[in-house]
XYZ file of C-alpha atoms in Angstrom:
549
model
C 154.961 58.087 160.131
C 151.278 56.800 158.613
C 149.418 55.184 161.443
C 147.894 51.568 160.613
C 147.126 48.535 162.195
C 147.588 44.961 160.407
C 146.130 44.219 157.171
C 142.279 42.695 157.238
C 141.825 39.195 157.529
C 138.918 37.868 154.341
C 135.558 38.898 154.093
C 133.159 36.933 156.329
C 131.043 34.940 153.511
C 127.595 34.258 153.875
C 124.103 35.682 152.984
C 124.208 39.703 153.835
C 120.923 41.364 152.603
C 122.059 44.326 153.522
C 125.609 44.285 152.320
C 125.243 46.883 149.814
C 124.619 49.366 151.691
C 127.965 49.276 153.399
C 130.233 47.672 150.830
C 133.454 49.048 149.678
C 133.179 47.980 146.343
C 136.612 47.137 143.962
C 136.552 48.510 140.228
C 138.331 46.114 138.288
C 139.140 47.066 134.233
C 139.897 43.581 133.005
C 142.641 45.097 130.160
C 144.975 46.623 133.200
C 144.853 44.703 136.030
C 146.722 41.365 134.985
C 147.977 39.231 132.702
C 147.160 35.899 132.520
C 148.266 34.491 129.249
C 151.150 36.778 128.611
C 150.083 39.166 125.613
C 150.045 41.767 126.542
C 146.048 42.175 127.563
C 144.509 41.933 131.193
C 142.121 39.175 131.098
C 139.948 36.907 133.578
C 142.825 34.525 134.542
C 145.066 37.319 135.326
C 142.162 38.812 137.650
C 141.507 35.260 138.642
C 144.711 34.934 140.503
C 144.848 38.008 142.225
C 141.673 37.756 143.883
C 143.413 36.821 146.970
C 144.677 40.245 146.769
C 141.392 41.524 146.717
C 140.384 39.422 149.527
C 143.046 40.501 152.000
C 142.466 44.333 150.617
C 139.596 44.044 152.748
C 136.978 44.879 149.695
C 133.795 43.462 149.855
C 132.890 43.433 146.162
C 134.353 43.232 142.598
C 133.272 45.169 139.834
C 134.161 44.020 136.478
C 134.062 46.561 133.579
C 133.302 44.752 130.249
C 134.511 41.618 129.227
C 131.888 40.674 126.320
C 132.888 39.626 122.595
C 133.366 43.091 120.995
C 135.569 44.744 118.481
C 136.863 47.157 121.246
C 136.492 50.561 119.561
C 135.733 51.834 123.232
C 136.998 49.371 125.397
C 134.238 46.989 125.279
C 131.800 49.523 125.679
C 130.812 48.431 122.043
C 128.867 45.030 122.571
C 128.750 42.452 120.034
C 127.360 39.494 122.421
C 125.936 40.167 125.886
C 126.043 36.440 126.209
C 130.075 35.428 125.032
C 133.562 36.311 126.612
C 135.645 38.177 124.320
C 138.691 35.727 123.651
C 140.930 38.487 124.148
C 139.485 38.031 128.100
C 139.327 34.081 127.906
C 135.678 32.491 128.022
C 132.419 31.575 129.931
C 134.546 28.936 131.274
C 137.050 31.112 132.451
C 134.340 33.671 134.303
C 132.361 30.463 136.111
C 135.984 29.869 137.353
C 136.696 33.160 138.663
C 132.835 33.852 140.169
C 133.322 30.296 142.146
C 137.026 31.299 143.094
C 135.597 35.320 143.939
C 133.023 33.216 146.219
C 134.733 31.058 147.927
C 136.764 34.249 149.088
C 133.777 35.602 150.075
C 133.918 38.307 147.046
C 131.183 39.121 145.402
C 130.905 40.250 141.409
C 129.422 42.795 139.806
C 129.600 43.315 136.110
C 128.973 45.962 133.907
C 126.066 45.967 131.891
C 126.142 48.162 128.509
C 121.699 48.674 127.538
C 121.866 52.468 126.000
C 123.911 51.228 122.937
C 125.599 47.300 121.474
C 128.254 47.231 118.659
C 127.849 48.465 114.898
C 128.589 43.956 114.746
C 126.056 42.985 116.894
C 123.797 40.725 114.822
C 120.577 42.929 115.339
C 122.587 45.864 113.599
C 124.516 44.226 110.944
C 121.094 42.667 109.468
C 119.236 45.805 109.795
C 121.780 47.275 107.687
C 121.651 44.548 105.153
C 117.789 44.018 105.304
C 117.489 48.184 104.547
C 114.675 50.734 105.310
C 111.654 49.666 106.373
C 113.426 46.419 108.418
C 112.015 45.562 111.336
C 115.208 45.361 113.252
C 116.060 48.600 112.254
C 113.105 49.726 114.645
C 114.795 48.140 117.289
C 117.719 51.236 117.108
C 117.288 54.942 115.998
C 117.327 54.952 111.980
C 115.775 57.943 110.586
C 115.837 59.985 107.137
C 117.540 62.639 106.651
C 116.784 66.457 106.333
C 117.700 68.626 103.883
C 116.471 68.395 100.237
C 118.173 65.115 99.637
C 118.407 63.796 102.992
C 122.099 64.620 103.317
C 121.776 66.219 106.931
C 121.437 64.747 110.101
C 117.844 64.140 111.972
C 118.437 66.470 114.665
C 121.040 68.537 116.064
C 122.356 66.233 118.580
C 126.339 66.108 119.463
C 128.204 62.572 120.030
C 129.496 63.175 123.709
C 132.717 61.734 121.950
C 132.495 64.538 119.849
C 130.880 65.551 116.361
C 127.306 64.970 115.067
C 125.182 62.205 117.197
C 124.290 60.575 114.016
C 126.113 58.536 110.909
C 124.393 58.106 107.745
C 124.607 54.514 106.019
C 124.951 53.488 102.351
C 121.166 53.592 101.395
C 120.627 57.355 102.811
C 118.920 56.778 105.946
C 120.913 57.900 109.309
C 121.591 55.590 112.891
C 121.719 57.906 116.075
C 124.782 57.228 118.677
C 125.378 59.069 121.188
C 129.001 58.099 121.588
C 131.508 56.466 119.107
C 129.868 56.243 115.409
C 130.460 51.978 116.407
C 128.382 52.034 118.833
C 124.575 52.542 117.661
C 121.675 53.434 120.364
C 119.050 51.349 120.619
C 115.151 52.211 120.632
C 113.737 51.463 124.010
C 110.086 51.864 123.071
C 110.438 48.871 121.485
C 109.090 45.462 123.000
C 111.818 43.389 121.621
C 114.662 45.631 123.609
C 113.188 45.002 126.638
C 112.946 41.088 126.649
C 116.419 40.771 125.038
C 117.816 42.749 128.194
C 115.613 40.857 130.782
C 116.312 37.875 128.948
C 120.706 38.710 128.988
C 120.287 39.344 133.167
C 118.640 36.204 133.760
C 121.829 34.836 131.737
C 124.860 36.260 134.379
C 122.422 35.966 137.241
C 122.243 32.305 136.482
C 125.990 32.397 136.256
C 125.725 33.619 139.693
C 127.027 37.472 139.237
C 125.843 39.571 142.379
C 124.929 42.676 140.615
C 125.184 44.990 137.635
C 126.458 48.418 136.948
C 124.541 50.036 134.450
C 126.244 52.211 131.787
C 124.633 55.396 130.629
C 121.680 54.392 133.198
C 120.639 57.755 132.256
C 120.254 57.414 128.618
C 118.153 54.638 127.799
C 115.171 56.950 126.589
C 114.648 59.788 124.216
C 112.494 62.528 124.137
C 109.278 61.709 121.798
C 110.837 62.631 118.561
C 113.958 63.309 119.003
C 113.538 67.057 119.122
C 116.236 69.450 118.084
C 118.019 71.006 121.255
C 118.647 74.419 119.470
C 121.795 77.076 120.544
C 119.573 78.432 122.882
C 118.889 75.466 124.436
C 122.300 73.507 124.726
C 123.641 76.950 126.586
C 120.950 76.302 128.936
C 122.021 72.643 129.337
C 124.926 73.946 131.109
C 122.898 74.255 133.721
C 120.516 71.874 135.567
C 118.069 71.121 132.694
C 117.389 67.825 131.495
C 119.029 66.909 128.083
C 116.291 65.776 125.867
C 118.597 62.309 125.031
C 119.182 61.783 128.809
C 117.758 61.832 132.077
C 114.069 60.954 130.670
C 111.585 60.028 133.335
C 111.204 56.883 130.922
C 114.036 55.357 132.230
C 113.242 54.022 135.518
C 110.336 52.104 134.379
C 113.015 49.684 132.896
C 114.845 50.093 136.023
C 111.499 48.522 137.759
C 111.021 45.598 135.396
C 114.695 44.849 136.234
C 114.166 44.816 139.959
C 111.602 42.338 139.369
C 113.903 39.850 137.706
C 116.714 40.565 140.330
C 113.577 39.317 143.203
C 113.557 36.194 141.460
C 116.903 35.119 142.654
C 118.174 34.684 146.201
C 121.393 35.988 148.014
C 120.283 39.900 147.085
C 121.345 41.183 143.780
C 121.985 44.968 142.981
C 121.660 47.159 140.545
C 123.965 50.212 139.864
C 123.464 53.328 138.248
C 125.843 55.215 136.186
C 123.894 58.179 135.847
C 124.953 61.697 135.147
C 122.298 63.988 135.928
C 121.908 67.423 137.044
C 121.852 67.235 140.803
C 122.091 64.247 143.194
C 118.367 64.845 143.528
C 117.363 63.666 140.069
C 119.876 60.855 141.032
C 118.086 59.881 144.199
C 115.193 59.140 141.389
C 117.133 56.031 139.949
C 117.110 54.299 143.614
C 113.860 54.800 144.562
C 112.890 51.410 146.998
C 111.485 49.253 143.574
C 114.133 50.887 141.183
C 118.289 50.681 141.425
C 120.106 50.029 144.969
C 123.024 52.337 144.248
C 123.591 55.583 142.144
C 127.142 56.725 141.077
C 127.717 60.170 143.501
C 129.471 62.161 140.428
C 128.970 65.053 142.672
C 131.129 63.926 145.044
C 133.857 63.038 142.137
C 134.137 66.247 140.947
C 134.150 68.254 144.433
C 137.748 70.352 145.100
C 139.788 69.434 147.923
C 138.010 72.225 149.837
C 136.176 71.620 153.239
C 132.925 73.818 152.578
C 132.600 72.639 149.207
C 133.204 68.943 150.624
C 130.675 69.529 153.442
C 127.830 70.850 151.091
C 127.823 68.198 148.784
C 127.730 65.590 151.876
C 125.197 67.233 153.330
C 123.086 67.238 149.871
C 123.900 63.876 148.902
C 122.799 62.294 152.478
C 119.348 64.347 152.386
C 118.704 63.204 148.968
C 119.088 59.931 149.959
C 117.332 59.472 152.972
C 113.876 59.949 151.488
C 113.870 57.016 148.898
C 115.969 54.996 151.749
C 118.940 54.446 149.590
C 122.497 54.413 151.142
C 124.489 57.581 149.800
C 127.810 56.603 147.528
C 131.106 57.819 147.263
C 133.806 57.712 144.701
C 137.253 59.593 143.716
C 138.387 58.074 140.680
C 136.942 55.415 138.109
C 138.278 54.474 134.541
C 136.409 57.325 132.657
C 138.551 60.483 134.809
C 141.730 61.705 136.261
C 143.134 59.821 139.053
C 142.656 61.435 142.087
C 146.153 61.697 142.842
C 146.662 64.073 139.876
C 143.842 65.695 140.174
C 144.628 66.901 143.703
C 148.321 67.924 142.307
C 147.123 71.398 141.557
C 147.935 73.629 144.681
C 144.518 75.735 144.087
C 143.322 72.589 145.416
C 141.394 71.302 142.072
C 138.782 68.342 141.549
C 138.581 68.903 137.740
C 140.518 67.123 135.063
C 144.404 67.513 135.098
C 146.624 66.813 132.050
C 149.846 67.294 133.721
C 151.502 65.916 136.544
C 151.148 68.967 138.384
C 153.226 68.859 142.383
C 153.263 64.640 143.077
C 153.499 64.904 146.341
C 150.981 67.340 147.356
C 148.454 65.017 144.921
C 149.202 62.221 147.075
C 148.816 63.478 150.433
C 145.710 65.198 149.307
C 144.484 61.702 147.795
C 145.829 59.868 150.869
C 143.581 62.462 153.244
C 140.660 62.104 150.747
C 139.992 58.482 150.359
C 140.513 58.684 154.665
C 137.458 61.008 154.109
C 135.649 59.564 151.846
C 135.909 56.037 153.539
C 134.620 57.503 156.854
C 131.373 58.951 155.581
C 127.674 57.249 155.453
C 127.113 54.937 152.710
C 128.846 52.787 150.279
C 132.278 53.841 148.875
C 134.054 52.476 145.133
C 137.801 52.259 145.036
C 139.304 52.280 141.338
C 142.384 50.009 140.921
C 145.441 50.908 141.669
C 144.150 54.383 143.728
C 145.292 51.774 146.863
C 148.625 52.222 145.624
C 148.201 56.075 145.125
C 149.081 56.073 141.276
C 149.039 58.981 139.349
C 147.606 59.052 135.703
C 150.258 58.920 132.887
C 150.042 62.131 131.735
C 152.685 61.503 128.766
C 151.536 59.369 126.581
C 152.765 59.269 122.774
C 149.467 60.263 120.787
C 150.393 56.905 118.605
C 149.593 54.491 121.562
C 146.153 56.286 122.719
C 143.249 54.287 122.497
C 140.583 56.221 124.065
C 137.847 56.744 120.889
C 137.309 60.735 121.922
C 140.594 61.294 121.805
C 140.477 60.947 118.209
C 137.180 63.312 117.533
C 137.064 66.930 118.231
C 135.016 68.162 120.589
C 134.424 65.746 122.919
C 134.793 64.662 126.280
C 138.463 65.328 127.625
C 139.710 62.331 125.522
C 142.671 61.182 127.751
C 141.108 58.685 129.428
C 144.018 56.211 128.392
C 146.347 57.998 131.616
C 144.205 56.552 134.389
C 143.978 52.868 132.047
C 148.077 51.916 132.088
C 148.245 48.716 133.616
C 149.264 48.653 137.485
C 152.539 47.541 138.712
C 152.662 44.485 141.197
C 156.344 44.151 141.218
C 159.273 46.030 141.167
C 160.810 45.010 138.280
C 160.031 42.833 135.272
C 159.076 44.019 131.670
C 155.493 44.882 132.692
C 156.577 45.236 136.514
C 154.322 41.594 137.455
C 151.265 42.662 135.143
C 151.893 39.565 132.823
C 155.028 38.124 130.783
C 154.344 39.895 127.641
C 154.615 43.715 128.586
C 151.401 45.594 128.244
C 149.127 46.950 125.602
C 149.552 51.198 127.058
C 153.266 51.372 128.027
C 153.668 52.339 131.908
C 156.198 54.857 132.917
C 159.842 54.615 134.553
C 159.741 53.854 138.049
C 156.419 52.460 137.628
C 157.849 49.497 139.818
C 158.694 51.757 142.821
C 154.868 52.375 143.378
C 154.084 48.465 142.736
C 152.162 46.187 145.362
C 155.337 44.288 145.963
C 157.440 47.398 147.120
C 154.935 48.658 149.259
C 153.711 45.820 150.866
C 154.782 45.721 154.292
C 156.150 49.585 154.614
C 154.094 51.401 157.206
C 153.873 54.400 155.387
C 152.830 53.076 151.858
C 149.738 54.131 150.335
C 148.902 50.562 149.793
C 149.137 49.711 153.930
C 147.077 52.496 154.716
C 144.313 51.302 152.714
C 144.439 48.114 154.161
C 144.160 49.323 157.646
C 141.440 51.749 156.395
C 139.319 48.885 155.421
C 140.460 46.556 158.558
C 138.843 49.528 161.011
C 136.067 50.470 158.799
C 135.191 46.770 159.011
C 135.584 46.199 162.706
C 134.459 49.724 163.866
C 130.775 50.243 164.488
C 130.070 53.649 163.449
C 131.444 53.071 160.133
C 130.173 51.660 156.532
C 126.060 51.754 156.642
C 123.886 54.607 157.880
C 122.224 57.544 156.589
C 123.650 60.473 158.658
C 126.064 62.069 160.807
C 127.098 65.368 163.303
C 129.125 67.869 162.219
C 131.219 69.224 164.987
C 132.653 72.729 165.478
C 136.352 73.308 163.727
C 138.331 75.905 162.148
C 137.730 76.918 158.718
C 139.181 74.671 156.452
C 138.788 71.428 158.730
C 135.814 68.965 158.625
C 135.148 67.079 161.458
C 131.992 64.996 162.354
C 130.986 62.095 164.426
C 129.443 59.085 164.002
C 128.764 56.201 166.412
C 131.956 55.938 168.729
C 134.108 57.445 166.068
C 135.398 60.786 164.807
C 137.069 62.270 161.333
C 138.563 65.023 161.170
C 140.045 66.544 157.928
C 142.361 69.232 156.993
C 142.455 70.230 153.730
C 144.470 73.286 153.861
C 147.737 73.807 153.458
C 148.870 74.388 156.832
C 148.667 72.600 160.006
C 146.181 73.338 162.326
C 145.568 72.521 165.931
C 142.303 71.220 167.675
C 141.044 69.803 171.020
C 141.468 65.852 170.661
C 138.554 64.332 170.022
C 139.630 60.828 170.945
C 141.966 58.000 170.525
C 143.839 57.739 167.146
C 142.535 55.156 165.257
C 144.109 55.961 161.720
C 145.855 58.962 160.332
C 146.749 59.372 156.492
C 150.099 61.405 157.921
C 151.704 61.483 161.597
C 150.098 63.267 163.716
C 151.038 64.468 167.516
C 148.875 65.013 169.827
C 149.475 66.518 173.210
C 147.956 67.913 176.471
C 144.529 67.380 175.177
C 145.654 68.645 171.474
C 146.693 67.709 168.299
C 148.037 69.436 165.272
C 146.802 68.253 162.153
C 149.673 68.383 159.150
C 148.106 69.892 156.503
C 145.847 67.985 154.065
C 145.652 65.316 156.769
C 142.733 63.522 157.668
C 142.500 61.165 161.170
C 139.973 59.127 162.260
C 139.433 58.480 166.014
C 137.603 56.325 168.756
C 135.854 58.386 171.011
């Protein structure tokens, strides 16, 4: 039987400046978390009345992905106005409703922010396409002739990471770069006007009164001067640790500086975020230096096996990369753009890569169960994706007809089924949509999808859902948890991590079979049963316990 104590009582509110640094912060995706209006759609009403949900979770923060007006040809990644609600998601009324309702819970809110590229409708692009070459506003993105004899080939040799050439040539000859979806055109950061728009569209949600902002493609903002060719020689390299000459530029964090600067300007301490993929959690550490970003994304982390030296490396190398800008480490298993951890874990070699089959069910959930025990334990700040807390699995069978994800649809790409980890989650047992919202929902969820809902495991002691609520409950009450910048490995047998922080213990066993070991402690929390005897226990296998010593 799982462990657990009672489920957390709400978030103490109040001024924190140091929150962050601790926080266990909730990803929301507005389209699959609920329905308010009953078509189908996630939207800011549905999220609205399940932030008591959140509350008693025991989260400390809710991040939003987008909500802006947009034509959705990735998700709302595609911005047509930084400064309108979609109506798909409701309206500006609608999000001062559910920032005053997340604050009175003592939530805070964190919304995505999308500055690498807007929509092929967002006004600067349409009239730059209607004004024609030589337009100012087509300085403020990437337009560029042509090579080739008549201009019929691309600028460079730059590849979408959705797949397929980086660039899309318009009626009058001249080509737009975009680094993902052809509807989604990059902007030109060495240009004034990009910078005051963005400065000008976070004073606009911090006057709202959002907490924070993840930043999308943090790493992308700037080009190399010219937009160079990469070359076969050189994208082979890129495989490696070498900086891409479209991301990763040391340009970037000079924006990241002016932004800081704006955040200073308002009270109750506002963070930034970093999506950044970059070549080691060094260059990472970069993007949070003390004027820059507060957080960076730990990708590292995300795509480490279930493997305890591979786990313990990149904890040790995240930590020390950390500690010398001052920056609190981050962890994270799953997030809208990759395979649930669940399924991930479901291979029995143990994998961390992407899955796109079920693979053994309940080996990926006791693996996941044992991981987010883990990951919750260590130094830093941790990000739970919805629905993990209820230990779904992606939907690995999708119909082709229903996908939505835009590099599903282009060769080449990234993995392009990022549509299984985006069904909406169950909150009841039954129902047409299992509680999402009275109209079904817009990716269909599987059979059974009820059985793992918030209403059926509510209240059973050995639900997924109850263990992360007593996982948050300790983590907030117990001392040597949340903030810090280091901890003690002890001694244990290969395949088993175990370290210590202040007045607490972890140990994890992420092998297949059970192994025994001196108790360290009293059990605090265990993500199986454990038994422990005569000054021993015998950890199951892929079990992870935490303990007051």
């Amino acid at each position: 039987m799982t462990q657990h104590l009672a489920a957390p009582a709400a978030p103490a509110s109040g001024i924190d400046t140091d929150w962050w640094r601790g926080a266990v912060i909730y990803q929301v995706y507005p389209r699959s978390f609920a329905d308010g209006n009953g078509d189908g759609m996630g939207d800011l009403d549905g999220i609205r009345a399940r932030l008591p949900y959140l509350r008693d979770l025991g989260v400390d923060a809710v991040w939003l992905s987008p909500f802006y007006s947009s034509p959705q040809a990735d998700a709302g990644y595609d911005v047509a106005d930084y400064r309108a609600i979609d109506p798909m998601f409701g309206s500006l009324l609608d999000a001062d409703a559910l920032l005053r309702d997340a604050h009175d819970l003592g939530l805070r809110i964190i919304v995505d922010l999308v500055p690498n590229h807007s929509s092929d409708r967002h006004d600067w692009f349409r009239r730059a396409l209607r004004e024609g070459p030589g337009s100012p506003l087509r300085e403020r993105y990437h337009f560029r002739a042509g090579k080739g004899e008549n201009g019929e080939l691309p600028p460079n040799d730059w590849e979408s990471v959705f797949g397929g050439p980086a660039w899309t040539r318009v009626e009058d000859g001249e080509w737009y770069l975009h680094l993902f979806a052809p509807e989604q055109p990059d902007f030109n950061w060495d240009h004034p006007a990009v910078h005051d728009e963005f400065r000008s569209i976070l004073r606009f949600w911090l006057d709202m009164g959002v907490d924070g902002f993840r930043v999308d493609v943090a790493h992308g903002l700037v080009k190399a001067d010219g937009l160079p060719d990469i070359g076969v020689h050189d994208q082979l390299k890129l495989l490696g640790n070498d900086v891409m000459p479209f991301f990763d530029q040391d340009g970037v964090h000079e924006i990241y500086r002016s932004w800081r600067k704006v955040l200073t300007e308002y009270a109750g301490e506002k963070i930034l975020v970093a999506e950044a993929w970059t070549p080691t959690v060094e260059r990472a550490a970069a993007y949070v230096r003390p004027d820059e970003m507060h957080q960076a994304f730990n990708f590292q982390y995300l795509g480490t096996h279930w493997d305890a030296a591979e786990l313990r490396e990149v904890i040790d190398v995240s930590l020390a990369a950390m500690r010398p800008v001052g920056a609190p480490a981050t962890w994270v298993l799953s997030n809208h753009d990759v395979t649930r951890h669940a399924t991930r874990f479901a291979n029995p070699a143990g994998l961390g890569t992407q899955l796109r089959t079920a693979g053994d069910r309940a080996l990926g959930l006791r693996r996941a169960r044992a991981a987010t025990l883990l990951m919750l334990a260590l130094p830093g700040s941790a990000y739970v994706y919805q629905g993990e807390e209820l230990g779904l699995p992606d939907v690995t069978d999708l119909p082709d007809e229903v996908r939505q994800d835009p590099s599903f649809h282009r060769a080449s790409g990234q993995d392009g089924f990022r549509d299984g980890c985006r069904v909406p989650i169950p909150w009841t047992t039954d129902g047409s949509s299992y509680g999402f919202g009275a109209g079904g929902s817009w990716l269909p969820q599987p059979a059974g999808w009820g059985e793992l809902s918030v209403q059926a495991q509510t209240g059973d002691p050995d639900s997924t859902l109850e263990l992360y609520r007593s996982a948050l409950a300790v983590r907030r009450t117990q001392p040597g948890l949340g903030a810090g910048d280091s901890l003690e490995w002890l001694e244990a047998p290969d395949g088993v991590l175990a370290f210590r922080r202040e007045g607490f213990v972890c140990t994890a066993n992420t092998t297949g079979s059970a192994v025994t070991i001196p108790a360290p402690g009293r059990v605090l929390l265990a993500s199986a049963g454990v038994e422990a005897a005569d000054g021993k226990v015998e950890l199951p296998a892929d079990t992870t316990v935490w303990w007051a010593v």
